[in-house]
PDB file of C-alpha atoms in Angstrom:
ATOM      1  CA  MET A  11      21.541 -15.984 -40.392  1.00 51.00           C
ATOM      2  CA  LYS A  12      19.843 -19.204 -39.298  1.00 56.00           C
ATOM      3  CA  ARG A  13      19.123 -17.677 -35.871  1.00 58.00           C
ATOM      4  CA  LEU A  14      17.389 -14.637 -37.414  1.00 52.00           C
ATOM      5  CA  ILE A  15      14.731 -16.697 -39.230  1.00 57.00           C
ATOM      6  CA  PRO A  16      13.102 -18.103 -36.040  1.00 59.00           C
ATOM      7  CA  LEU A  17      13.269 -14.645 -34.449  1.00 52.00           C
ATOM      8  CA  ALA A  18      11.521 -13.101 -37.481  1.00 54.00           C
ATOM      9  CA  LEU A  19       8.821 -15.796 -37.347  1.00 52.00           C
ATOM     10  CA  LEU A  20       8.308 -15.182 -33.634  1.00 54.00           C
ATOM     11  CA  LEU A  21       7.951 -11.419 -34.173  1.00 54.00           C
ATOM     12  CA  ALA A  22       5.526 -11.940 -37.065  1.00 55.00           C
ATOM     13  CA  ALA A  23       3.381 -14.184 -34.853  1.00 56.00           C
ATOM     14  CA  CYS A  24       3.135 -11.389 -32.261  1.00 56.00           C
ATOM     15  CA  ALA A  25       1.888  -8.798 -34.762  1.00 54.00           C
ATOM     16  CA  PRO A  26      -1.819  -8.075 -34.479  1.00 57.00           C
ATOM     17  CA  ALA A  27      -3.912  -9.784 -37.108  1.00 55.00           C
ATOM     18  CA  ALA A  28      -5.788  -7.575 -39.520  1.00 57.00           C
ATOM     19  CA  ARG A  29      -9.461  -7.684 -38.577  1.00 62.00           C
ATOM     20  CA  PRO A  30     -11.974  -7.441 -41.375  1.00 64.00           C
ATOM     21  CA  GLN A  31     -13.991  -4.248 -41.222  1.00 73.00           C
ATOM     22  CA  PRO A  32     -17.737  -4.872 -41.140  1.00 87.00           C
ATOM     23  CA  VAL A  33     -19.743  -3.384 -43.994  1.00 92.00           C
ATOM     24  CA  GLN A  34     -22.569  -1.107 -42.884  1.00 93.00           C
ATOM     25  CA  VAL A  35     -25.617  -0.525 -45.085  1.00 96.00           C
ATOM     26  CA  TRP A  36     -28.055   2.333 -44.426  1.00 96.00           C
ATOM     27  CA  GLU A  37     -31.178   3.186 -46.439  1.00 96.00           C
ATOM     28  CA  GLY A  38     -33.607   6.085 -46.414  1.00 95.00           C
ATOM     29  CA  SER A  39     -34.865   9.073 -48.317  1.00 93.00           C
ATOM     30  CA  ALA A  40     -34.581  12.816 -48.819  1.00 89.00           C
ATOM     31  CA  ARG A  41     -36.735  15.377 -50.573  1.00 87.00           C
ATOM     32  CA  VAL A  42     -34.487  16.855 -53.249  1.00 82.00           C
ATOM     33  CA  LEU A  43     -36.012  19.739 -55.148  1.00 79.00           C
ATOM     34  CA  LEU A  44     -39.611  18.576 -55.639  1.00 84.00           C
ATOM     35  CA  THR A  45     -39.248  14.792 -55.480  1.00 89.00           C
ATOM     36  CA  VAL A  46     -38.461  12.224 -52.810  1.00 93.00           C
ATOM     37  CA  GLN A  47     -35.253  10.333 -53.593  1.00 92.00           C
ATOM     38  CA  ALA A  48     -34.330   6.960 -52.067  1.00 96.00           C
ATOM     39  CA  TYR A  49     -30.698   6.500 -50.993  1.00 94.00           C
ATOM     40  CA  ARG A  50     -28.425   3.643 -49.852  1.00 96.00           C
ATOM     41  CA  LEU A  51     -25.180   4.397 -48.008  1.00 95.00           C
ATOM     42  CA  THR A  52     -22.730   1.486 -47.877  1.00 96.00           C
ATOM     43  CA  PHE A  53     -19.415   1.898 -46.063  1.00 96.00           C
ATOM     44  CA  THR A  54     -16.690   0.505 -43.822  1.00 95.00           C
ATOM     45  CA  VAL A  55     -14.963   2.338 -40.975  1.00 95.00           C
ATOM     46  CA  ASN A  56     -11.389   1.869 -39.794  1.00 94.00           C
ATOM     47  CA  PRO A  57     -11.740   1.288 -36.017  1.00 92.00           C
ATOM     48  CA  VAL A  58      -8.399   2.967 -35.265  1.00 92.00           C
ATOM     49  CA  SER A  59      -8.538   6.129 -37.392  1.00 93.00           C
ATOM     50  CA  TYR A  60     -12.354   6.359 -37.766  1.00 94.00           C
ATOM     51  CA  ALA A  61     -11.803   6.842 -41.521  1.00 95.00           C
ATOM     52  CA  LEU A  62     -14.850   5.961 -43.580  1.00 95.00           C
ATOM     53  CA  SER A  63     -14.959   4.878 -47.222  1.00 95.00           C
ATOM     54  CA  GLY A  64     -17.848   3.647 -49.290  1.00 95.00           C
ATOM     55  CA  THR A  65     -20.601   4.575 -51.733  1.00 94.00           C
ATOM     56  CA  LEU A  66     -23.815   6.568 -51.759  1.00 93.00           C
ATOM     57  CA  ALA A  67     -26.353   5.235 -54.248  1.00 93.00           C
ATOM     58  CA  ASN A  68     -29.403   7.173 -55.389  1.00 91.00           C
ATOM     59  CA  LEU A  69     -31.838   4.287 -55.792  1.00 94.00           C
ATOM     60  CA  SER A  70     -34.380   6.518 -57.550  1.00 92.00           C
ATOM     61  CA  SER A  71     -32.080   7.582 -60.386  1.00 87.00           C
ATOM     62  CA  GLY A  72     -29.584   4.718 -60.363  1.00 88.00           C
ATOM     63  CA  ASP A  73     -26.632   7.061 -59.789  1.00 86.00           C
ATOM     64  CA  ARG A  74     -23.752   5.892 -57.606  1.00 90.00           C
ATOM     65  CA  PHE A  75     -21.208   8.139 -55.889  1.00 90.00           C
ATOM     66  CA  GLU A  76     -17.935   7.504 -54.036  1.00 93.00           C
ATOM     67  CA  GLY A  77     -17.619   8.714 -50.465  1.00 94.00           C
ATOM     68  CA  THR A  78     -14.761   9.312 -48.019  1.00 95.00           C
ATOM     69  CA  GLY A  79     -14.927  10.844 -44.576  1.00 96.00           C
ATOM     70  CA  THR A  80     -15.129  10.020 -40.875  1.00 96.00           C
ATOM     71  CA  LEU A  81     -17.461   8.455 -38.336  1.00 94.00           C
ATOM     72  CA  LEU A  82     -16.319   9.968 -35.027  1.00 95.00           C
ATOM     73  CA  PRO A  83     -17.698   8.874 -31.638  1.00 94.00           C
ATOM     74  CA  SER A  84     -19.696  11.676 -30.003  1.00 90.00           C
ATOM     75  CA  GLY A  85     -21.542  11.321 -26.702  1.00 88.00           C
ATOM     76  CA  ASP A  86     -24.159   8.578 -27.042  1.00 91.00           C
ATOM     77  CA  GLY A  87     -23.747   8.313 -30.832  1.00 93.00           C
ATOM     78  CA  ALA A  88     -21.404   9.301 -33.609  1.00 95.00           C
ATOM     79  CA  GLU A  89     -20.848  12.193 -35.988  1.00 96.00           C
ATOM     80  CA  LEU A  90     -20.792  11.216 -39.668  1.00 95.00           C
ATOM     81  CA  SER A  91     -19.110  13.490 -42.251  1.00 96.00           C
ATOM     82  CA  VAL A  92     -18.681  12.268 -45.821  1.00 96.00           C
ATOM     83  CA  GLN A  93     -17.471  14.039 -48.956  1.00 95.00           C
ATOM     84  CA  VAL A  94     -19.398  12.527 -51.886  1.00 92.00           C
ATOM     85  CA  THR A  95     -17.957  12.666 -55.420  1.00 88.00           C
ATOM     86  CA  PRO A  96     -19.311  11.349 -58.713  1.00 82.00           C
ATOM     87  CA  GLY A  97     -16.058   9.542 -59.482  1.00 66.00           C
ATOM     88  CA  THR A  98     -15.538   8.793 -63.158  1.00 56.00           C
ATOM     89  CA  VAL A  99     -18.612  10.121 -64.938  1.00 55.00           C
ATOM     90  CA  PRO A 100     -19.057  11.537 -68.421  1.00 53.00           C
ATOM     91  CA  ARG A 101     -17.857  15.102 -68.841  1.00 52.00           C
ATOM     92  CA  LEU A 102     -19.341  17.814 -70.999  1.00 50.00           C
ATOM     93  CA  ASN A 103     -17.194  19.229 -73.782  1.00 57.00           C
ATOM     94  CA  ALA A 104     -19.026  21.710 -75.995  1.00 62.00           C
ATOM     95  CA  GLY A 105     -18.131  24.648 -78.183  1.00 63.00           C
ATOM     96  CA  ILE A 106     -19.445  26.931 -80.856  1.00 67.00           C
ATOM     97  CA  LEU A 107     -17.444  29.307 -83.059  1.00 66.00           C
ATOM     98  CA  GLY A 108     -14.287  28.667 -81.070  1.00 64.00           C
ATOM     99  CA  PHE A 109     -15.811  29.365 -77.661  1.00 69.00           C
ATOM    100  CA  GLY A 110     -16.837  26.625 -75.320  1.00 66.00           C
ATOM    101  CA  ILE A 111     -16.473  24.647 -72.180  1.00 61.00           C
ATOM    102  CA  GLY A 112     -14.619  21.457 -71.507  1.00 64.00           C
ATOM    103  CA  GLY A 113     -14.346  18.833 -68.808  1.00 58.00           C
ATOM    104  CA  VAL A 114     -17.448  19.875 -66.879  1.00 53.00           C
ATOM    105  CA  SER A 115     -18.846  17.009 -64.796  1.00 50.00           C
ATOM    106  CA  LEU A 116     -22.508  16.209 -65.391  1.00 52.00           C
ATOM    107  CA  LYS A 117     -22.921  15.271 -61.708  1.00 65.00           C
ATOM    108  CA  ALA A 118     -22.230  17.520 -58.710  1.00 70.00           C
ATOM    109  CA  ASP A 119     -20.171  16.805 -55.595  1.00 80.00           C
ATOM    110  CA  ALA A 120     -22.075  16.672 -52.310  1.00 88.00           C
ATOM    111  CA  PHE A 121     -21.441  16.625 -48.566  1.00 94.00           C
ATOM    112  CA  LEU A 122     -23.283  14.269 -46.215  1.00 94.00           C
ATOM    113  CA  SER A 123     -23.245  15.061 -42.502  1.00 96.00           C
ATOM    114  CA  GLY A 124     -25.252  14.335 -39.392  1.00 95.00           C
ATOM    115  CA  GLN A 125     -25.673  12.322 -36.190  1.00 96.00           C
ATOM    116  CA  VAL A 126     -25.835   8.542 -35.849  1.00 95.00           C
ATOM    117  CA  LYS A 127     -27.736   7.278 -32.808  1.00 95.00           C
ATOM    118  CA  GLY A 128     -28.261   3.542 -32.668  1.00 93.00           C
ATOM    119  CA  ASP A 129     -29.677   2.444 -36.019  1.00 95.00           C
ATOM    120  CA  LEU A 130     -30.809   5.930 -37.117  1.00 96.00           C
ATOM    121  CA  PHE A 131     -28.908   8.590 -39.075  1.00 96.00           C
ATOM    122  CA  ASP A 132     -30.408  12.065 -39.025  1.00 96.00           C
ATOM    123  CA  GLY A 133     -28.612  14.676 -41.084  1.00 96.00           C
ATOM    124  CA  SER A 134     -28.427  16.451 -44.397  1.00 95.00           C
ATOM    125  CA  LEU A 135     -27.090  16.111 -47.898  1.00 92.00           C
ATOM    126  CA  ARG A 136     -25.660  19.397 -49.213  1.00 93.00           C
ATOM    127  CA  VAL A 137     -25.607  19.670 -53.010  1.00 87.00           C
ATOM    128  CA  ASN A 138     -24.528  22.892 -54.750  1.00 84.00           C
ATOM    129  CA  GLY A 139     -24.807  24.776 -51.447  1.00 88.00           C
ATOM    130  CA  ILE A 140     -28.393  23.667 -50.746  1.00 90.00           C
ATOM    131  CA  ARG A 141     -29.098  21.388 -47.769  1.00 94.00           C
ATOM    132  CA  TYR A 142     -31.635  18.601 -48.058  1.00 93.00           C
ATOM    133  CA  PRO A 143     -32.720  16.778 -44.857  1.00 95.00           C
ATOM    134  CA  LEU A 144     -31.843  13.082 -45.036  1.00 94.00           C
ATOM    135  CA  THR A 145     -32.869  10.249 -42.721  1.00 95.00           C
ATOM    136  CA  LEU A 146     -31.330   6.775 -43.006  1.00 96.00           C
ATOM    137  CA  ARG A 147     -31.934   3.554 -41.088  1.00 97.00           C
ATOM    138  CA  ARG A 148     -29.370   0.812 -40.690  1.00 95.00           C
ATOM    139  CA  VAL A 149     -30.330  -2.354 -42.563  1.00 95.00           C
ATOM    140  CA  GLN A 150     -27.049  -4.265 -42.120  1.00 81.00           C
TER     141      GLN A 150
END
């Protein structure tokens, strides 16, 4: 048993160290319906699996959404695809005379996709089936 402890320590020393994933912050705007909305996308990417996780904040309304997806290398840039969900938000429960609705989210899911080239993201935010052009610039 005493011989196994040094061997285990030696093997643990050979294991690759976990590298911290850098946080990326992107800001920009999109015209949604009739108004221009400011957005901030903050995320980290796993360098091995290209899995992305982070948040999309609507700076104009103060809403914050959770996002998961990928940032895949593509030619001279990368392809970003993120499913955006409202997370834990209030839900609508209403009824009258025994008929009603329950558990309806007050915020909609969205899908963010597009191309990253250098410090510029050019893509779209799709909400309820409608695409809104979105441009973001890397700030961190």
